[in-house]
Coordinates of C-alpha atoms and ligand atoms in Angstrom, one line a residue:
M17 CA -17.5 4.3 -24.4
S18 CA -19.5 6.3 -23.2
Q19 CA -21.1 9.8 -24.2
S20 CA -19.2 11.3 -20.8
D21 CA -16.3 9.0 -21.6
H22 CA -15.5 10.6 -25.1
V23 CA -16.7 14.3 -24.4
K24 CA -12.9 13.8 -21.6
K25 CA -11.0 11.6 -24.1
K26 CA -11.6 14.7 -26.2
I27 CA -10.7 17.5 -23.9
A28 CA -7.7 15.5 -22.9
A29 CA -6.4 15.8 -26.4
L30 CA -6.9 19.0 -27.0
I31 CA -5.0 20.0 -23.8
G32 CA -2.3 17.3 -25.3
T33 CA -2.9 19.5 -28.4
A34 CA -2.9 23.1 -26.2
L35 CA 1.0 21.6 -24.8
G36 CA 1.4 20.5 -28.0
L37 CA 1.9 17.2 -27.4
T38 CA 1.0 14.0 -28.9
A39 CA -1.5 11.0 -27.8
T40 CA 0.6 9.3 -27.0
S41 CA 3.4 11.3 -25.5
A42 CA 1.0 13.0 -23.1
L43 CA 1.8 11.9 -20.0
A44 CA 5.5 11.2 -21.2
G45 CA 8.1 11.5 -18.7
T46 CA 11.5 10.2 -17.4
Y47 CA 10.7 7.1 -15.4
T48 CA 13.3 4.7 -12.6
V49 CA 11.3 1.3 -13.5
L50 CA 10.9 -1.5 -11.1
R51 CA 9.8 -4.8 -12.8
T52 CA 9.0 -8.5 -10.0
D53 CA 6.1 -10.8 -10.8
R54 CA 5.4 -11.3 -7.3
L55 CA 4.5 -7.1 -5.6
I56 CA 2.1 -7.4 -2.8
A57 CA 1.1 -2.5 -3.1
E58 CA -1.5 -3.2 -0.4
P59 CA -1.0 -6.7 2.5
G60 CA -3.2 -7.8 4.2
E61 CA -5.7 -7.2 0.5
S62 CA -4.4 -7.4 -2.9
E63 CA -2.8 -10.6 -3.9
P64 CA 1.3 -11.8 -5.1
S65 CA 0.2 -9.7 -9.4
P66 CA 3.7 -9.4 -12.1
A67 CA 4.0 -6.1 -11.6
T68 CA 5.0 -2.7 -13.5
I69 CA 6.4 0.3 -11.2
L70 CA 7.2 3.6 -12.6
L71 CA 8.6 6.1 -10.2
A72 CA 8.8 9.8 -11.2
G73 CA 11.5 11.1 -8.8
N74 CA 10.3 10.1 -4.9
K75 CA 7.1 9.5 -5.8
I76 CA 5.0 7.3 -7.2
A77 CA 4.4 7.5 -10.9
D78 CA 1.9 4.2 -11.7
V79 CA 1.5 0.2 -10.8
R80 CA 0.9 -1.5 -13.8
I81 CA -0.5 -5.3 -13.8
G82 CA 2.1 -7.4 -15.4
Q83 CA 5.9 -6.9 -17.0
V84 CA 5.5 -4.2 -19.0
S85 CA 8.8 -4.4 -20.5
D86 CA 11.6 -1.4 -21.9
D87 CA 10.9 -1.4 -25.6
V88 CA 7.0 -1.1 -24.7
L89 CA 7.5 1.6 -22.9
E90 CA 9.7 3.7 -24.7
G91 CA 7.7 3.2 -27.0
E92 CA 5.4 5.6 -25.9
G93 CA 7.1 8.1 -25.9
H94 CA 9.2 8.0 -22.0
T95 CA 12.4 8.1 -20.9
L96 CA 13.6 5.5 -18.8
A97 CA 16.7 6.7 -15.6
A98 CA 16.7 2.8 -14.3
S99 CA 15.4 0.0 -14.4
Y100 CA 16.1 -2.7 -11.9
D101 CA 14.7 -6.6 -12.3
L102 CA 12.9 -8.2 -9.1
T103 CA 11.6 -11.2 -10.5
G104 CA 12.0 -13.7 -7.9
H105 CA 11.4 -11.3 -5.2
T106 CA 7.8 -9.7 -3.2
V107 CA 8.3 -6.2 -3.5
L108 CA 6.1 -4.4 -0.4
P109 CA 5.7 -1.0 1.3
G110 CA 8.5 -0.1 3.0
L111 CA 8.3 -1.2 6.5
I112 CA 7.6 0.7 9.2
D113 CA 7.7 0.0 12.8
G114 CA 5.5 2.4 15.4
H115 CA 8.2 1.2 18.2
V116 CA 11.3 2.0 18.3
H117 CA 13.8 3.4 20.9
I118 CA 17.0 4.5 18.5
T119 CA 19.7 6.5 20.0
F120 CA 21.0 3.7 22.3
E121 CA 20.3 -0.6 22.3
G122 CA 20.2 -2.3 26.0
N123 CA 23.7 -3.9 26.8
P124 CA 25.8 -4.3 29.7
M125 CA 26.9 -1.5 29.9
Q126 CA 24.0 1.0 29.8
R127 CA 24.2 2.4 33.4
L128 CA 27.3 3.9 32.5
Q129 CA 26.9 5.5 29.6
M130 CA 23.8 7.6 30.7
V131 CA 27.2 9.7 32.2
Q132 CA 29.4 8.7 30.1
F133 CA 27.8 9.8 26.5
D134 CA 26.3 13.5 26.3
S135 CA 23.7 14.1 23.7
A136 CA 25.9 13.9 20.1
D137 CA 27.5 10.4 21.9
M138 CA 23.7 9.3 21.6
A139 CA 23.3 11.4 18.3
M140 CA 26.2 9.2 16.6
K141 CA 25.0 5.5 18.2
G142 CA 22.1 5.4 16.7
A143 CA 23.8 7.0 12.7
G144 CA 24.4 3.6 12.7
F145 CA 21.3 1.6 14.0
A146 CA 19.8 3.8 12.0
R147 CA 21.4 2.4 8.9
K148 CA 21.0 -1.0 10.7
T149 CA 17.6 -0.5 10.7
L150 CA 16.4 0.9 7.2
M151 CA 18.5 -2.9 5.4
A152 CA 16.3 -4.2 7.3
G153 CA 13.5 -2.9 5.2
F154 CA 13.0 -0.3 7.6
T155 CA 12.0 3.0 5.7
T156 CA 10.7 3.8 8.5
V157 CA 10.4 4.1 12.5
R158 CA 8.5 6.4 15.5
D159 CA 10.8 7.3 17.5
V160 CA 9.1 6.8 21.1
G161 CA 12.0 8.4 23.4
A162 CA 15.0 8.8 23.2
D163 CA 18.1 12.2 24.5
S164 CA 16.2 14.8 22.4
D165 CA 18.9 16.8 21.5
A166 CA 20.1 13.4 20.4
V167 CA 17.0 12.2 17.7
F168 CA 16.1 15.7 17.0
A169 CA 19.3 16.1 15.2
L170 CA 19.5 12.5 14.1
R171 CA 16.3 12.6 12.7
A172 CA 17.5 16.1 11.3
G173 CA 21.2 14.3 9.5
V174 CA 19.2 11.7 8.2
A175 CA 15.4 14.4 6.4
R176 CA 18.6 16.0 5.2
G177 CA 20.5 12.4 3.5
D178 CA 23.1 13.5 5.7
V179 CA 22.7 9.7 7.8
V180 CA 21.8 7.2 5.4
G181 CA 19.0 5.5 7.7
P182 CA 14.8 5.4 7.9
R183 CA 12.3 9.2 8.2
I184 CA 11.9 8.5 11.8
L185 CA 9.6 10.5 13.3
S186 CA 10.5 11.3 17.0
S187 CA 8.7 12.1 20.3
G188 CA 12.2 13.4 21.7
D189 CA 12.1 12.7 25.5
T190 CA 9.0 10.5 27.2
V191 CA 6.6 12.0 29.0
S192 CA 7.0 10.8 33.1
I193 CA 6.2 12.2 36.9
T194 CA 9.3 11.9 38.6
G195 CA 10.0 8.8 39.8
G196 CA 8.4 7.1 36.8
H197 CA 9.4 4.9 34.4
G198 CA 10.8 7.9 32.3
D199 CA 12.6 9.3 35.2
R200 CA 16.1 7.7 33.9
S201 CA 18.1 9.6 36.4
Q202 CA 16.1 6.8 39.0
G203 CA 19.1 4.9 41.6
Y204 CA 22.0 7.4 41.3
S205 CA 23.8 9.1 43.5
N206 CA 21.0 12.3 44.4
D207 CA 24.1 15.0 42.8
V208 CA 24.0 13.1 38.9
A209 CA 20.2 11.8 39.7
H210 CA 19.7 16.8 39.3
V211 CA 22.2 16.4 36.2
L212 CA 20.0 13.3 34.4
T213 CA 16.6 14.6 35.3
S214 CA 15.0 15.9 32.1
P215 CA 12.5 18.9 31.2
S216 CA 10.4 16.2 30.0
I217 CA 9.6 15.5 33.3
C218 CA 6.4 17.3 35.1
N219 CA 4.3 16.8 38.2
G220 CA 0.5 17.6 38.1
A221 CA -1.7 18.3 35.2
D222 CA -0.4 22.4 35.0
D223 CA 3.3 21.6 34.9
C224 CA 2.8 18.5 32.3
R225 CA 1.0 21.8 30.2
R226 CA 4.3 22.8 30.0
A227 CA 6.1 19.0 29.5
V228 CA 4.0 18.8 26.4
R229 CA 5.1 21.9 25.2
E230 CA 8.9 21.9 26.2
Q231 CA 8.5 19.7 24.1
I232 CA 6.7 20.5 20.9
R233 CA 9.0 23.6 21.2
R234 CA 11.9 21.5 21.2
G235 CA 10.6 20.0 17.6
A236 CA 8.3 16.8 18.5
D237 CA 6.7 15.1 16.1
H238 CA 3.7 13.2 19.0
I239 CA 4.3 13.1 22.9
K240 CA 5.2 10.3 24.5
I241 CA 3.9 10.3 27.9
M242 CA 4.6 6.9 31.1
A243 CA 1.3 6.0 31.4
T244 CA 1.7 3.3 33.4
G245 CA 5.5 2.1 35.5
G246 CA 7.0 -0.5 33.0
V247 CA 10.2 -3.4 33.1
L248 CA 13.5 -1.5 32.5
S249 CA 13.5 1.6 34.8
N250 CA 15.3 1.1 37.8
T251 CA 12.6 0.8 40.5
L252 CA 10.1 -1.4 41.7
T253 CA 6.8 0.9 42.4
G254 CA 4.6 -2.1 39.9
T255 CA 3.3 -2.1 36.5
E256 CA -0.1 0.3 37.6
Q257 CA -0.9 3.8 36.1
Q258 CA 1.5 6.6 37.6
F259 CA -0.1 10.1 36.2
T260 CA -3.2 10.9 37.0
S261 CA -6.4 10.7 35.2
E262 CA -6.8 14.4 35.9
E263 CA -2.6 15.0 34.6
M264 CA -3.1 12.8 30.8
E265 CA -6.6 14.4 30.2
A266 CA -3.8 18.3 30.5
I267 CA -1.4 16.2 28.3
V268 CA -3.3 15.2 25.4
D269 CA -6.2 18.5 25.2
A270 CA -2.6 20.2 25.5
A271 CA -0.6 17.9 22.5
R272 CA -4.4 17.9 20.6
K273 CA -4.2 22.4 20.8
M274 CA -0.8 22.0 19.0
G275 CA -1.3 19.6 16.4
R276 CA 0.0 16.7 17.8
D277 CA -1.0 13.5 19.4
V278 CA -0.1 11.4 22.0
T279 CA 1.3 8.0 22.3
A280 CA 1.1 6.8 25.5
H281 CA 3.1 3.7 27.4
A282 CA 1.0 1.4 29.3
H283 CA 1.3 -2.2 30.8
G284 CA -0.9 -1.4 33.9
K285 CA -5.3 -2.1 32.8
T286 CA -5.6 1.5 35.5
G287 CA -3.3 2.8 32.9
I288 CA -4.6 1.9 29.4
E289 CA -7.7 2.0 31.1
A290 CA -7.7 5.9 32.4
A291 CA -5.1 7.1 29.3
L292 CA -7.8 5.7 27.0
N293 CA -10.6 7.3 28.0
A294 CA -8.1 10.8 28.3
G295 CA -8.2 10.2 24.9
V296 CA -5.1 8.5 23.7
R297 CA -3.8 7.2 20.2
T298 CA -2.1 4.7 20.4
I299 CA -1.2 2.1 23.1
E300 CA 2.6 1.0 24.1
H301 CA 2.4 -3.1 25.0
G302 CA -0.7 -3.4 26.3
T303 CA 0.2 -6.2 28.5
Y304 CA -2.5 -6.5 31.3
L305 CA -4.9 -5.8 28.5
D306 CA -9.0 -7.6 28.7
D307 CA -12.5 -7.4 27.9
T308 CA -13.2 -4.3 29.8
T309 CA -9.8 -1.9 27.8
V310 CA -10.8 -3.6 24.6
R311 CA -14.0 -2.3 24.6
A312 CA -12.2 1.2 25.5
F313 CA -9.7 1.2 22.2
K314 CA -13.3 0.3 20.3
K315 CA -15.0 3.7 21.7
N316 CA -12.1 5.4 20.7
D317 CA -10.4 3.8 17.5
A318 CA -7.0 3.5 19.5
F319 CA -3.9 1.6 18.3
L320 CA -2.8 -1.5 19.7
V321 CA 1.0 -1.6 19.3
P322 CA 2.2 -4.8 20.7
T323 CA 6.2 -5.0 20.8
P324 CA 5.7 -8.7 21.6
L325 CA 9.8 -8.7 20.9
A326 CA 10.3 -6.6 23.6
G327 CA 8.0 -9.3 25.8
A328 CA 10.3 -11.7 24.2
T329 CA 13.5 -9.9 24.6
V330 CA 13.2 -9.1 28.3
A331 CA 12.1 -12.7 29.8
G332 CA 15.2 -13.9 27.9
W333 CA 17.1 -11.7 29.9
A334 CA 15.6 -12.2 32.9
E335 CA 16.1 -15.9 33.3
D336 CA 19.9 -15.4 32.1
P337 CA 21.8 -16.0 35.1
N338 CA 24.3 -13.3 34.3
T339 CA 22.1 -10.9 33.6
F340 CA 23.5 -7.2 33.4
L341 CA 19.0 -6.2 34.6
T342 CA 19.5 -4.9 37.9
S343 CA 17.2 -6.9 40.5
A344 CA 14.4 -3.7 40.3
Q345 CA 14.5 -4.3 37.1
R346 CA 14.5 -8.0 36.4
V347 CA 11.6 -8.7 39.4
K348 CA 9.4 -6.7 36.3
A349 CA 10.8 -8.4 33.2
A350 CA 10.7 -12.0 34.8
R351 CA 6.7 -10.7 35.4
V352 CA 5.8 -9.1 32.7
G353 CA 8.1 -9.9 29.2
P354 CA 6.2 -13.9 29.7
L355 CA 2.3 -12.6 29.2
M356 CA 3.3 -10.7 26.0
Q357 CA 2.3 -12.9 23.4
A358 CA -0.8 -13.8 25.6
M359 CA -1.9 -10.4 25.2
G360 CA -1.4 -10.7 21.9
T361 CA -3.2 -13.3 21.0
R362 CA -6.4 -11.5 22.3
A363 CA -6.1 -8.0 21.2
Y364 CA -5.8 -9.6 17.9
K365 CA -8.6 -11.8 18.8
A366 CA -11.0 -9.3 20.2
G367 CA -10.3 -7.4 16.9
V368 CA -7.8 -4.2 18.6
K369 CA -7.0 -2.1 15.8
I370 CA -3.0 -3.5 15.5
A371 CA 0.3 -1.4 14.0
F372 CA 3.8 -3.2 14.1
G373 CA 6.3 -2.2 16.6
T374 CA 9.2 -3.5 18.3
D375 CA 11.0 -1.7 20.0
S376 CA 14.6 -2.3 19.6
G377 CA 16.6 0.1 21.3
V378 CA 15.8 -3.7 24.0
S379 CA 16.2 -5.6 21.5
R380 CA 18.7 -5.1 18.4
H381 CA 17.9 -2.3 16.2
G382 CA 18.5 -4.5 12.1
D383 CA 16.8 -7.4 14.0
N384 CA 13.3 -5.6 14.0
A385 CA 11.4 -8.4 11.7
K386 CA 12.2 -11.1 14.3
E387 CA 8.7 -9.5 15.6
F388 CA 6.8 -10.8 12.3
A389 CA 6.9 -14.3 13.2
L390 CA 5.9 -13.8 16.9
M391 CA 3.3 -12.2 16.0
V392 CA 2.6 -15.0 14.2
A393 CA 2.3 -16.8 17.0
T394 CA -0.7 -15.0 18.5
G395 CA -2.8 -15.9 15.1
M396 CA -2.8 -13.5 13.0
S397 CA -1.4 -14.4 9.8
P398 CA 1.1 -13.1 7.9
A399 CA -0.2 -11.2 5.3
E400 CA -1.8 -9.3 8.6
T401 CA 1.2 -8.8 10.6
I402 CA 3.5 -7.4 7.3
R403 CA -0.3 -4.9 6.4
A404 CA 0.6 -4.0 10.8
A405 CA 3.8 -3.1 9.5
T406 CA 2.4 -1.3 6.7
V407 CA -0.8 -0.3 5.9
I408 CA -2.4 0.0 9.9
G409 CA 1.1 1.6 10.3
S410 CA 1.0 4.6 7.8
E411 CA -2.5 4.8 9.9
N412 CA -1.0 5.0 13.5
I413 CA 1.9 8.3 11.9
R414 CA -0.5 9.2 10.0
M415 CA 1.1 9.1 7.1
Q416 CA -1.4 6.7 5.4
D417 CA -1.6 9.4 2.8
Q418 CA 3.0 9.5 1.6
I419 CA 2.9 5.3 2.2
G420 CA 1.6 2.1 3.5
T421 CA 0.8 1.0 0.1
I422 CA 2.4 0.6 -3.3
E423 CA 0.2 3.2 -5.6
A424 CA 0.2 6.4 -7.4
G425 CA 1.2 10.0 -5.5
K426 CA 2.3 7.9 -2.5
L427 CA 6.5 8.7 -1.8
A428 CA 8.5 5.6 -3.4
D429 CA 9.5 3.8 0.0
I430 CA 9.9 0.0 -1.3
I431 CA 10.9 -3.7 -0.3
A432 CA 11.7 -6.4 -1.8
V433 CA 12.0 -9.8 -0.3
K434 CA 13.9 -13.0 -1.7
G435 CA 10.8 -15.6 -2.2
D436 CA 7.5 -15.8 -1.0
P437 CA 7.3 -14.5 3.1
L438 CA 2.9 -15.0 2.7
E439 CA 4.8 -19.4 2.3
D440 CA 7.6 -18.2 5.4
V441 CA 7.5 -15.1 7.4
T442 CA 10.9 -15.1 9.0
L443 CA 12.8 -14.3 4.9
L444 CA 11.6 -11.1 6.3
E445 CA 14.4 -11.1 9.4
N446 CA 17.4 -12.5 6.3
S447 CA 15.8 -11.6 3.0
I448 CA 15.4 -8.8 2.1
A449 CA 17.4 -7.5 -1.2
F450 CA 16.1 -4.1 -1.6
V451 CA 15.1 -1.6 0.0
M452 CA 14.2 1.7 -2.2
K453 CA 13.4 4.9 0.3
D454 CA 11.7 8.3 -1.4
G455 CA 12.6 6.9 -4.1
K456 CA 16.8 6.8 -3.5
V457 CA 17.6 2.8 -4.0
F458 CA 20.4 2.2 -0.4
K459 CA 20.3 -1.8 -1.1
N460 CA 20.8 -3.9 -4.2
E461 CA 21.5 -7.6 -3.5
Ligands
ZN29 ZN1 10.0 1.2 23.8

């Protein structure tokens, strides 16, 4: 022990004495205890190891190597509120899905539901989807496009504990041009289109600043823009750039001035580059990225959320002879869907920062983990895909100080999967046995 260590120990002992505590009980507390033979505290970095995790309230208080018994902990003066034996399981940080639409799910009735459902109906649908998502091991989601009233009410309901679901960050309605990918009034009669138009539709730089500010006033955690055309809008307007560069620069500037990041839906190369040049933090999809766009990603230190599950889902719909897609949707789904897997490989090989995001709402809520196998098929290792859904996922949404790893001081978002997902990543699809969010257990099988 060095001289300074002696001094530190002496000071600690003096503080303990001043508080009327003995040396062993100076850190005594009431803890919930999790034990496992396979903790992966930082996916992609740490090797699985036996561990004992001590939780105080909604936070991780201590992570110890090896399985420390109740007797030993009580001998240290601690009170144990509850203990969970997760031997035979791999314990991971709660998963983060960076791209969901939690209030709806693709189905043959969806174009009718647009005019049947009001915001309250969509919030109720969202409550069901939120429960499925949490039970699948996803403790945090970033919603990137939903009816604002519905999703903000759902976010608040989950935060209050009224609704069982993951922690939700949300953009509310997407910011888009008239007739663009985010204009949900396409293909309806003019009367209906006027009703379906959202205040987040904007044209021209000043109007787009207004739309951003309005979304923030309504409660947006981040701003989602439709930089290019997209697959599921009912219009044959391609998948290249839609906003002008001037509009995107105004959006990013207005958002930054109010402390919000911008994430951009973008398939076509022109739109990806214009969005990155405007300063967006994240690109969603990125289907046509190439060497030039990769350079723009790196220059901006931007994230890619590649959504291969969305690509696979829409490609499947396009092939279905009885598909519910409109003809415009089907043309684009058949063209774009099958390209997304190869794009994932290009992005991974080029070293782009990849955060996990499924576009659930296109695919089914609760099936989010199906994306892991698709990411492995792009060349990533299972550990790297889990890192994308934890460490990198938390950085993408600027929550890396609170979630994404299992370490002292972070929120107690912890899941356990039966078996070893580093051997078989599909175990994450159907073998999630334990889910804790914010220190509360929601699943324990
Ligand atoms: Zn989406």
